[in-house]
XYZ file of C-alpha atoms in Angstrom:
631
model
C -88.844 283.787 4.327
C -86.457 286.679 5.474
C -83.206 287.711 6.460
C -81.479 286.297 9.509
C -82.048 287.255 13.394
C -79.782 289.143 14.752
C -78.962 290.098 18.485
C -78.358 293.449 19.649
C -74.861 294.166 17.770
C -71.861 294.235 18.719
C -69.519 296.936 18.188
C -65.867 296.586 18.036
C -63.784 293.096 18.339
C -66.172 290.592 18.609
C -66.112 288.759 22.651
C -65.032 284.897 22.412
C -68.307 284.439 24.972
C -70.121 285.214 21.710
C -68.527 282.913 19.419
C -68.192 279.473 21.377
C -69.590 279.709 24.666
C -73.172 279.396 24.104
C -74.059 278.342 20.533
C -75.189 274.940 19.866
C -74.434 272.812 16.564
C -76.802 271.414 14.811
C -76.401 267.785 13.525
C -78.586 264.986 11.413
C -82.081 266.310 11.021
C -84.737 264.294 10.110
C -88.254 264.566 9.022
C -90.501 261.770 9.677
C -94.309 261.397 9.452
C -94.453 265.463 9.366
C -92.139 265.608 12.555
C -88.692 267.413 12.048
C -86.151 266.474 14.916
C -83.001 267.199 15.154
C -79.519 266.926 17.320
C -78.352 269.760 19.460
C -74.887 269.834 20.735
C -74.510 272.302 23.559
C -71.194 273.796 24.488
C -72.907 275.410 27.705
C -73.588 271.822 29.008
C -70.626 270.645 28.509
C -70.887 269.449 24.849
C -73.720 267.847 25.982
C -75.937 266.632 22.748
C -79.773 266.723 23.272
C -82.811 265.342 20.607
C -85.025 268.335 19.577
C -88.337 267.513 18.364
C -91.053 269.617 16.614
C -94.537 268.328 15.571
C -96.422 268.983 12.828
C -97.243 272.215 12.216
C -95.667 272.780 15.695
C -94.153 276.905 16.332
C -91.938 275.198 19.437
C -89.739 272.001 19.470
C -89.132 270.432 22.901
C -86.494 268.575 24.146
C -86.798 264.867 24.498
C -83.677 264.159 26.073
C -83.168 266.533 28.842
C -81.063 266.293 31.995
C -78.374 263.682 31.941
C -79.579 262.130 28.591
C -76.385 262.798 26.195
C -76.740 261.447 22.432
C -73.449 260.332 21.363
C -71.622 257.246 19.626
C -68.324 256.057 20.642
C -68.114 253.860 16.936
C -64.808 254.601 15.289
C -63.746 257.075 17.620
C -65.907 259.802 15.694
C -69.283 258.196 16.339
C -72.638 260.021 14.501
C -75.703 258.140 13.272
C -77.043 258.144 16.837
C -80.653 258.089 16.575
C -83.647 256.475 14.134
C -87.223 256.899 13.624
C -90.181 255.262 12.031
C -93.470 255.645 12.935
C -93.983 256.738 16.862
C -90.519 254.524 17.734
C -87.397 256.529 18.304
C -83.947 254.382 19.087
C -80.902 256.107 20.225
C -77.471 256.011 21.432
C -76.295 257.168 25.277
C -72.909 257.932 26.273
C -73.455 257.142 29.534
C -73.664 253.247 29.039
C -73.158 253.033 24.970
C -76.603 251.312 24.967
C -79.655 251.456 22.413
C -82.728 253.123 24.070
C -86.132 253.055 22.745
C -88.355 255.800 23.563
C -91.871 256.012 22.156
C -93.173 259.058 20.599
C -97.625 258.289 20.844
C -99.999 260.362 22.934
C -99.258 264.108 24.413
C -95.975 263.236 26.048
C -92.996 260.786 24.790
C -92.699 257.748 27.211
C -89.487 257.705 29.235
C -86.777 255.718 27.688
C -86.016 252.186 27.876
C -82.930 250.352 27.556
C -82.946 247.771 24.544
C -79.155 246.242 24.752
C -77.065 245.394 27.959
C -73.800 247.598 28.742
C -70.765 245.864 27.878
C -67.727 246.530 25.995
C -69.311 247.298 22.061
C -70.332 250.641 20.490
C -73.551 251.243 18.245
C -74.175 253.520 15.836
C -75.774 254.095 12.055
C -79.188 252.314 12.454
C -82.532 252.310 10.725
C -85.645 250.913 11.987
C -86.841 248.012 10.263
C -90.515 248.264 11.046
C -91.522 245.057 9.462
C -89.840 243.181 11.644
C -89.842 245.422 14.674
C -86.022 245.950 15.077
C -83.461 248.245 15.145
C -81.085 247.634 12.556
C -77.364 248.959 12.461
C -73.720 248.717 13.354
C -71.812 247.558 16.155
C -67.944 247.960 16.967
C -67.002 244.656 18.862
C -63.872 242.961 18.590
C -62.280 245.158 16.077
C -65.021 244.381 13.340
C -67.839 246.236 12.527
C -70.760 243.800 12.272
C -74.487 245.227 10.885
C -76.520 243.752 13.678
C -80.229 243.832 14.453
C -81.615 244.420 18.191
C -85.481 243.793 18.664
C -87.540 246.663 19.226
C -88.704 244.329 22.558
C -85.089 244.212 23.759
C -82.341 241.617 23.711
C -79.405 240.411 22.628
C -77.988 241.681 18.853
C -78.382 239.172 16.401
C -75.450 239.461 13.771
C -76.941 239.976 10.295
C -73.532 240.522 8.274
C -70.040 240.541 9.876
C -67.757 243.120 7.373
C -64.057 242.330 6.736
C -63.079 245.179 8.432
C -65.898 248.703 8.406
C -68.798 249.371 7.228
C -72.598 251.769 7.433
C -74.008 253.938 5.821
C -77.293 250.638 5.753
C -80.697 251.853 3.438
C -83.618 249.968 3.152
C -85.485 249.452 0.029
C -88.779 251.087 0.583
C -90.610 247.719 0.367
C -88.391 246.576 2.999
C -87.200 243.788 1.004
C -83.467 244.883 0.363
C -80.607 246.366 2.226
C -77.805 248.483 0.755
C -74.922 249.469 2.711
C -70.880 250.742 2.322
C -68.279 248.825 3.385
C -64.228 249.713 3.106
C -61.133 247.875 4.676
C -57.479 248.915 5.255
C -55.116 250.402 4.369
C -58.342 252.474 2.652
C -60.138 254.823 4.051
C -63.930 255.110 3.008
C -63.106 258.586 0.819
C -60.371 256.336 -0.832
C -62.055 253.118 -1.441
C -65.223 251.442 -0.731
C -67.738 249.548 -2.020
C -71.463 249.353 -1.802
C -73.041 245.981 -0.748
C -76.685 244.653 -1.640
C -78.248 241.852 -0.248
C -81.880 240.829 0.265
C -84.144 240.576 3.280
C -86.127 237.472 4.061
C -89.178 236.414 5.378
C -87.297 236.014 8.693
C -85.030 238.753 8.373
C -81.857 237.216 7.325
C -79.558 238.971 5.158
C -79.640 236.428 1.771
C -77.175 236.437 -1.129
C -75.071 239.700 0.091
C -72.633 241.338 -2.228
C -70.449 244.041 -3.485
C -71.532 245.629 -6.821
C -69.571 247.985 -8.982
C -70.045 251.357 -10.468
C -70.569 251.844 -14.317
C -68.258 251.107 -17.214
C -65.092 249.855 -16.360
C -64.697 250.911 -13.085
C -63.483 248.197 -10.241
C -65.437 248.402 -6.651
C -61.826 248.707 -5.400
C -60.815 252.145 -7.313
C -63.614 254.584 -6.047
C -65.133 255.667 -2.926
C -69.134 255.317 -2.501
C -71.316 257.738 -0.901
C -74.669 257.735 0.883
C -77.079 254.857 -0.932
C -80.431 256.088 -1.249
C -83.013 254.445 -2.194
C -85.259 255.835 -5.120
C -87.758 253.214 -5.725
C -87.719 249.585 -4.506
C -85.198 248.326 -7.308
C -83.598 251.248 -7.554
C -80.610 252.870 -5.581
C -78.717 255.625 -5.981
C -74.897 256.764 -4.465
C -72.318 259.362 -5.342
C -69.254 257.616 -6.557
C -65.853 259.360 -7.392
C -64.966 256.994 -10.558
C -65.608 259.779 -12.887
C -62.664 261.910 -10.979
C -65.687 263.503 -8.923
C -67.970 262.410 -6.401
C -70.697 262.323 -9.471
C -74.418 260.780 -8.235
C -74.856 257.476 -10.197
C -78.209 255.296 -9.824
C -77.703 251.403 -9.851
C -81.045 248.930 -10.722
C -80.546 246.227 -8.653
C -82.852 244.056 -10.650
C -80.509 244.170 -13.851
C -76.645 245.173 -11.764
C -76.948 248.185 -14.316
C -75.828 251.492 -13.785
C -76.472 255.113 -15.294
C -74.503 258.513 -14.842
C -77.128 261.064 -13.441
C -74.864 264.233 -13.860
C -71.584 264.675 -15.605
C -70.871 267.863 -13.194
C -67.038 268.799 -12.320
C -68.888 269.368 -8.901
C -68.799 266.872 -5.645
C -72.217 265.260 -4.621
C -70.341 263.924 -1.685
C -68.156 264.628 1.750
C -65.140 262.326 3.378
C -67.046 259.893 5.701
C -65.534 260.439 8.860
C -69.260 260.377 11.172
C -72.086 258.480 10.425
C -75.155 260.664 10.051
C -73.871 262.431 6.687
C -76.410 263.181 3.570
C -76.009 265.388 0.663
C -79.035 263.625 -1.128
C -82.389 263.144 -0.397
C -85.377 262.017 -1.760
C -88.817 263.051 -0.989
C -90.841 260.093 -1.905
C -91.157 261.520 -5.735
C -87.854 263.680 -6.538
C -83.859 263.639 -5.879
C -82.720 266.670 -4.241
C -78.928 267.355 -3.873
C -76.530 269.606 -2.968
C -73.091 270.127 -4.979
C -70.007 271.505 -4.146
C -67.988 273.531 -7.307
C -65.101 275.388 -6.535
C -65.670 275.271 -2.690
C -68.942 276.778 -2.958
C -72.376 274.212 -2.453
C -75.807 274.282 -4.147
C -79.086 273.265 -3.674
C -80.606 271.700 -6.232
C -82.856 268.893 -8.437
C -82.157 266.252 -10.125
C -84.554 265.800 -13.136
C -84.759 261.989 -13.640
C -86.663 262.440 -16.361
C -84.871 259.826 -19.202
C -84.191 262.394 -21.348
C -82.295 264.218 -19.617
C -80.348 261.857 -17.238
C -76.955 261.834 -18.198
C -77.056 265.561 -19.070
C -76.111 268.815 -17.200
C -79.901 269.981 -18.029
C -80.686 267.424 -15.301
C -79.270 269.566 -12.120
C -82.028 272.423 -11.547
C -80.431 274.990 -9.128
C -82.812 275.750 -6.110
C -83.324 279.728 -5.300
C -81.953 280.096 -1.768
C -79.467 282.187 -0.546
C -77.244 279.543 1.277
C -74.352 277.890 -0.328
C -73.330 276.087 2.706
C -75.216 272.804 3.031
C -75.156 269.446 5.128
C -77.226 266.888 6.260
C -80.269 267.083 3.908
C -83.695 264.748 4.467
C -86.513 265.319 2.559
C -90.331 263.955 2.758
C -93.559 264.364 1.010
C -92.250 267.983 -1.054
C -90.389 269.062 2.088
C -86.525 269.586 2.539
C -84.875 270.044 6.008
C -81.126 271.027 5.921
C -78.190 272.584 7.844
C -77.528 275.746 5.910
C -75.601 279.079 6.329
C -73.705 281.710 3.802
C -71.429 284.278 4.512
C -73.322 286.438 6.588
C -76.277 284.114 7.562
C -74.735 281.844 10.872
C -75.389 277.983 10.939
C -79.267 276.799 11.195
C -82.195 274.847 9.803
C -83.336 275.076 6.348
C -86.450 274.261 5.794
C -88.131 274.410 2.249
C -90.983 273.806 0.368
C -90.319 272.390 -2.751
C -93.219 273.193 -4.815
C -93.602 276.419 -3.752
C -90.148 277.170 -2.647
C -90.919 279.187 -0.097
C -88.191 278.396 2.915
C -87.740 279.302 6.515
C -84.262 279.615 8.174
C -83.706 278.724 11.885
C -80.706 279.912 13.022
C -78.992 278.467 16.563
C -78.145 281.884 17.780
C -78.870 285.129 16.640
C -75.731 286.959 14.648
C -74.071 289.067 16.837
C -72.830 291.114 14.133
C -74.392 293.590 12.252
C -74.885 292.916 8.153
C -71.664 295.723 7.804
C -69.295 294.632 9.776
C -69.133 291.056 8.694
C -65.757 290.044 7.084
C -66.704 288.096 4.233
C -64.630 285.456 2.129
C -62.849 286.359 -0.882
C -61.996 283.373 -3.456
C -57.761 283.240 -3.429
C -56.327 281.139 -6.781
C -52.425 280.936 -6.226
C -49.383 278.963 -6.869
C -49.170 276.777 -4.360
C -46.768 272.996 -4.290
C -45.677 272.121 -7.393
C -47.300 275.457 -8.961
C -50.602 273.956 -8.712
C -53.562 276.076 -8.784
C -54.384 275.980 -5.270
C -57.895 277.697 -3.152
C -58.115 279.223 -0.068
C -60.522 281.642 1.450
C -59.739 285.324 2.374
C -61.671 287.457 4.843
C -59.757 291.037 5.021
C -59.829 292.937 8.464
C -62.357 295.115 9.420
C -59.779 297.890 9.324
C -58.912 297.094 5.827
C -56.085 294.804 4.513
C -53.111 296.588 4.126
C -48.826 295.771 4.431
C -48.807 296.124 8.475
C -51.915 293.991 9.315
C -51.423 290.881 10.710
C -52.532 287.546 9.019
C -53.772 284.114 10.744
C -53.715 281.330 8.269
C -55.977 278.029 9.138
C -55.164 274.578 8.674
C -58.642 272.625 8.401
C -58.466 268.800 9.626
C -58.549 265.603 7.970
C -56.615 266.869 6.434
C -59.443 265.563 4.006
C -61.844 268.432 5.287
C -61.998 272.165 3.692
C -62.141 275.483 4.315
C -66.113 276.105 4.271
C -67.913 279.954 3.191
C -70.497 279.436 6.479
C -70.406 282.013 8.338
C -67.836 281.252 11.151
C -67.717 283.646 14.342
C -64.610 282.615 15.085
C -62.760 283.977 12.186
C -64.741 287.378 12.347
C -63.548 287.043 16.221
C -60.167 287.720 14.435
C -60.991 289.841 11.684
C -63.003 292.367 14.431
C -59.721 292.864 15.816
C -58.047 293.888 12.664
C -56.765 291.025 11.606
C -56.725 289.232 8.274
C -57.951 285.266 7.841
C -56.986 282.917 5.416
C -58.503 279.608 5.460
C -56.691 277.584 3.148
C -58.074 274.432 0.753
C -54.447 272.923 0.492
C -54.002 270.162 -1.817
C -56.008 267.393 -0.163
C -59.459 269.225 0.426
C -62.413 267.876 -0.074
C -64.702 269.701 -2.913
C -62.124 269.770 -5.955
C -62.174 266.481 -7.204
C -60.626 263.792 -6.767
C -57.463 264.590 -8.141
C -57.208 267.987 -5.763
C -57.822 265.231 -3.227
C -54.992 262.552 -3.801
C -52.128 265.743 -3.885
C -51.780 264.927 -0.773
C -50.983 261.244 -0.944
C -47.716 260.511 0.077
C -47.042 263.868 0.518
C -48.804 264.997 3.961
C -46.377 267.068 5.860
C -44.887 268.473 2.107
C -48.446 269.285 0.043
C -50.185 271.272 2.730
C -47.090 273.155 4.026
C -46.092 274.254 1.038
C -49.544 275.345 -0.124
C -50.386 277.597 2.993
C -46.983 279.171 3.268
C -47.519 279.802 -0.599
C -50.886 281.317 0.265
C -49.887 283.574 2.742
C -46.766 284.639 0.856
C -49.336 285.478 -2.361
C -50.884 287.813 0.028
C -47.712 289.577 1.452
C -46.768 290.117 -2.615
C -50.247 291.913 -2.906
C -49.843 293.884 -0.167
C -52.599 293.079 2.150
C -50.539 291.306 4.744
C -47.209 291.630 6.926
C -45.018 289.089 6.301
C -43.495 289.823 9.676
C -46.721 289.401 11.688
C -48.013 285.773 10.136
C -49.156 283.101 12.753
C -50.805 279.949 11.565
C -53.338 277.770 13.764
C -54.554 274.085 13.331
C -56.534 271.464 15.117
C -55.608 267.462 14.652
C -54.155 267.201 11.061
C -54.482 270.930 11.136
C -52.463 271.237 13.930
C -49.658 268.948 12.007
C -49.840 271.556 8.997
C -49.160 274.168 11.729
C -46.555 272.722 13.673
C -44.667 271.458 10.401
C -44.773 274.762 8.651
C -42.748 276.209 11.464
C -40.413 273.408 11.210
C -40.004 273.738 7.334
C -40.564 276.924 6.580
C -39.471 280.895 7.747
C -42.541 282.176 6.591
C -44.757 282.192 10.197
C -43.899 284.349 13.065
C -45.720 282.198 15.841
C -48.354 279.164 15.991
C -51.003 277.535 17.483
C -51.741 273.833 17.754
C -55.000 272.233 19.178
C -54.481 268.376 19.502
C -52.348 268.426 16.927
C -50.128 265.431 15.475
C -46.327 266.414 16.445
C -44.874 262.854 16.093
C -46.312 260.748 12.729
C -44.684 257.615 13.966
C -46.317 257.352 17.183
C -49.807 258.284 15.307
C -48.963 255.543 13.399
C -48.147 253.017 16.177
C -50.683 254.137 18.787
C -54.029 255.324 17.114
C -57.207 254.023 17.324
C -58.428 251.489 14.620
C -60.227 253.650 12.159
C -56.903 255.554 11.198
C -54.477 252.413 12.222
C -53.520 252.695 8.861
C -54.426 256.029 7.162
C -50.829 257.162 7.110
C -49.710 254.758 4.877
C -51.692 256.676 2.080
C -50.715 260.264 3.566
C -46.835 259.086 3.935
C -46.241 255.601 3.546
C -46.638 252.187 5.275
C -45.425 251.820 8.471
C -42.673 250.938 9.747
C -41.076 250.728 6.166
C -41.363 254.508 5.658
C -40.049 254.891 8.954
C -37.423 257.630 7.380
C -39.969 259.457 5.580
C -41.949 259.390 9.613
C -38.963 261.113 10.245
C -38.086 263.742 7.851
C -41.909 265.012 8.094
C -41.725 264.892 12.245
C -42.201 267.990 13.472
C -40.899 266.410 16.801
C -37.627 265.312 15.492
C -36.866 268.657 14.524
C -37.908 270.822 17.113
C -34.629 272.448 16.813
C -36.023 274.192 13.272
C -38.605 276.523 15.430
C -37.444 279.633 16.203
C -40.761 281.520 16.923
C -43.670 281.195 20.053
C -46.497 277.936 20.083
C -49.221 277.932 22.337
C -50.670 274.074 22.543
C -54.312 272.709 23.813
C -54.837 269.246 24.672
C -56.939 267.467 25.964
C -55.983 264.870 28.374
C -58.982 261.886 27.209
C -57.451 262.173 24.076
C -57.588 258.756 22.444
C -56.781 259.756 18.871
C -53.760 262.364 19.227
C -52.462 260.906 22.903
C -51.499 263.983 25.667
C -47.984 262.743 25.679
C -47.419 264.029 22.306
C -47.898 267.457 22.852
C -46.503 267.400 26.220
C -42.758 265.697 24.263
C -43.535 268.574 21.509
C -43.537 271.692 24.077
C -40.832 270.187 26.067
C -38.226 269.866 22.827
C -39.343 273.387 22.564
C -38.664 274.894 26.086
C -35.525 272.955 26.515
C -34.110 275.107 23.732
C -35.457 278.725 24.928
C -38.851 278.987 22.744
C -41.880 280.534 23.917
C -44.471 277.923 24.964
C -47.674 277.874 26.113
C -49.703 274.491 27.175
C -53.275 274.278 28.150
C -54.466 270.871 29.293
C -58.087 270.028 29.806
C -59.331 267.445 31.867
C -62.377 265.681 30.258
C -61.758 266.655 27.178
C -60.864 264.306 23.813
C -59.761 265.054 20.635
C -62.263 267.613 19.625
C -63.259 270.057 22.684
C -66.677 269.696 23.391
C -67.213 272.405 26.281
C -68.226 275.949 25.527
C -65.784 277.206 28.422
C -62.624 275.405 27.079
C -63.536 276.758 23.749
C -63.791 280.435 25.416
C -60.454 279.699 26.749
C -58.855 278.690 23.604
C -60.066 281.373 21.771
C -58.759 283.919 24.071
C -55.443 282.332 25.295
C -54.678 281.864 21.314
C -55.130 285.363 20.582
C -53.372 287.026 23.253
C -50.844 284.622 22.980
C -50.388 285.911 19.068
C -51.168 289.629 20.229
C -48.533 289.672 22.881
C -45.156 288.112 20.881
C -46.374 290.332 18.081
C -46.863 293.432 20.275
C -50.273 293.992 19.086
């Protein structure tokens, strides 16, 4: 236990080389048989992503993937899930053909890996190993279906189990093998919309027998809620977070009676928007439920007492003593909790804990380059945003001190269904170490308010989130920590719509920056891939029908309303936001005199993966902003 590493400090504005050019993210640990392994995603390698492994009792993980090995699923575009373990079998995904490859972990050194499914046109992603009857089980993308398929540990062919109307994951397999629980959603829903989980049991042969949707508790229809994460608890009994209660509240279902019981009435989210596979906020350790919970844009750590008298209750969440209160990707095993987990001044790393004694260790990916002082940390901002809603956002002040002259960047998260996270995040103290103010906003729409928070933002994308960050940054302006004539506001993706349409519809931003961002809704709508084919619908309305809302929210179609400088990043592989959207969207805006900038990476998709492009982003963003405001 202790406080986090730091490297030798750095004084003055923090470099961009520091903040994205050589720190890895760390994705879907897993503990199995006393091993802990875990994704690394490195920008220095070209956003390569590697499998880390560390034995028991082990001081030094190795690499089992080196050289040209990179982990990654291609399955709805956003891909996770990509590797399983039981036993001394590990399965994963490759980008380099989109196969399964088996690699066995027995003896001193792993075997090299072996290929277990042909290349052809399909994408994996999401499995389990089903070690009774040596296979891989999971799902494949093929033919515009998701299918939960099984490939033999051996090799060969995937033998369909279940073909899904439209998506589905998220599989968990009792722990006497003898039943499967997965999620499955169609369109126009997303899976943070509506879902439902399935059941079904496992033969003697390994079929898939009498497979079903159940509902949640009371009244509640499997087509009104959104599911999350079935884990198993016992072989009869599962348990999910479900949103029917207005929050993603953890429920536990007994398959052998169809009942269900509330586990914790909490105005708190046991739950995230399921855009990767891969994602956990419970886990269970072979004898207790641990969870985190997100209230008021701040996640815990704790248990969940099962004991009968106090199910039901808010006596049943015990907090957990650790000071980190931003958590992901939690497994547990055998009184043991791995994690991803940071806090405002400790960066991004594994958590590992020991639940009896709770004594922890923290690993972070890089040391902090900052010293303890000179970190900007978040301040909670209520304020009026649309509609006068209470609406949340995040403030970190400049290191200078916030005052009427100093210049304010306000962030757009994706999703738009993500939020604006208290982690500590180098790349807003990269702004605040150059004296300027941050404020990440949680516009109506963010995940980890409740449902309700959440569904502001149907119909209304384009109107909800503009409103509430102009409304954010004006709150700050009336308190006197910001200029209102030096505001710029940044975005990736959805984020990058916010941007772009809250210097169409509004005079309160002085310049902007959009990575990949969305400039035209009606060509998202007629030329995205298949997981969002029809997520605008819910965001703005079904298309074409709404075609003149598509137009009245287009930042494209009125171009003509920007009167300040955008700097745009694209990258050309794009299959979600095409190039030829930003490159119509800078155009509109240099044929009528506006400063533009456009950077265009080759190799890159919607999300940059490299740790140089994100260097140059970083920098090109800032002294863009810097120069028009004569910094």
């Amino acid at each position: 236990m202790g406080g986090p590493a730091r490297a030798e400090l750095e004084q003055g504005p923090l470099a961009a080389s520091l903040v994205e050019g050589c720190i890895p993210t760390i994705k879907e640990p897993k503990l199995r048989g006393g091993r802990l392994l875990w994704l690394e995603q490195r920008p220095q390698e070209q956003g390569r992503t590697t499998l880390m492994l560390r034995e028991p009792a082990g001081l030094q993980a190795r690499e089992l993937t080196p050289g040209h090995w990179n982990l990654r699923s291609r399955v709805h575009g956003y891909g996770g899930g990509v590797y399983a373990l039981a036993n001394d079998t590990l399965v994963f995904v490759d980008d380099g053909d989109r196969c399964l490859w088996q690699l066995q972990l027995a003896g001193a050194a792993p075997s090299q890996p072996s290929r277990l499914t042909s290349p052809t046109d399909r994408a994996f992603a999401d499995g389990l190993i089903d070690s009774q009857h040596q296979r891989w089980l999971g799902v494949m993308e093929a033919g515009g279906r998701d299918q939960l398929v099984a490939v033999p540990l051996a090799g060969g062919e995937p033998e369909l189990l279940h073909l899904a109307a439209d998506f589905c994951g998220y599989a968990a397999l009792s722990p006497d093998g003898g039943q499967l629980a997965w999620v499955e959603w169609h369109q126009p829903w997303m899976p943070w919309q509506r879902s439902q989980v399935w059941l079904a049991r496992i033969t003697a042969a390994g079929a898939l027998e009498d497979a079903r949707p159940v509902a949640g508790s009371g009244e509640e229809s499997p087509l009104t809620s959104s599911i999350f994460q079935p884990l198993w608890v016992s072989p009869t009994e599962l348990v999910v977070a479900s949103d029917a209660t207005g929050w993603w509240n953890l429920q536990r279902l007994e398959t052998g009676t169809g009942s269900w019981q509330p586990l914790l009435p909490l105005e708190a989210e046991f739950a995230m928007p399921q855009w990767v596979y891969g994602m956990a906020t419970t886990a269970w350790d072979g004898e207790q439920l641990i969870a985190a919970a997100c209230a008021g844009g701040v996640w815990q750590l704790g248990r969940v007492d099962l004991a009968a008298e106090r199910v039901g209750t808010p006596e049943a969440w015990r907090p957990l003593d650790v000071p980190f209160d931003d958590l992901a990707a939690l497994c547990a095993e055998a009184g043991q909790l791995v994690a991803v987990a940071s806090s405002p001044t400790i960066p991004e790393g594994l958590l590992e804990l020991e639940l009896a004694s709770g004594s922890w260790r923290h690993t972070p990916v890089a040391p902090c380059p900052l010293a303890l002082e000179a970190i900007s940390q978040p301040e909670p901002l209520w304020f009026a945003g649309h509609g006068g809603q209470q609406t949340h956002a995040w403030f970190y002040p400049p290191a200078t001190g916030a005052c009427t002259s100093s210049p304010l960047l306000v962030k757009g998260h994706s999703g738009p269904t993500g939020m604006a996270r208290r982690g500590l995040n180098l790349g807003i103290q990269f702004w605040t170490s150059r004296g300027w103010g941050v404020l990440d906003v949680n516009y109506g729409g963010s995940t980890g308010f409740g449902r309700a928070y959440r569904e502001r933002l149907d119909g209304q994308w384009g109107v909800v989130d503009v409103a509430d960050c102009a409304a954010a940054a004006q709150a700050l302006v009336a308190a006197g920590k910001a200029s209102g004539a030096r505001i710029a506001i940044e975005g990736g993706s959805a984020g990058g719509f916010t941007a772009l349409a809250a210097l169409c519809f509004t005079d309160v931003f002085r310049a902007g920056a959009s990575r990949y961002g969305v400039s035209d809704p009606s060509a998202l709508a007629s030329e995205t891939h298949r997981f969002e084919a029809r997520y605008l619908d819910g965001l703005i309305g079904p298309w074409p029908q709404a075609r003149p809302t598509y137009e009245a929210r287009s930042p494209l179609a009125h171009a003509e309303q920007i009167h300040c400088p955008v700097i745009f990043f694209q990258g050309v592989d794009d299959q979600v936001v095409p190039p030829a959207q930003t490159e119509r969207m800078a155009l509109a805006l240099q044929t009528q005199g506006i400063p533009v900038e456009v950077h265009l990476f080759a190799n890159e998709g919607h999300g940059f993966r490299s740790g140089a492009v994100r260097i140059e982003v970083l920098e090109a963003t800032e002294a863009f902003f810097r120069r028009h405001f004569q910094l």
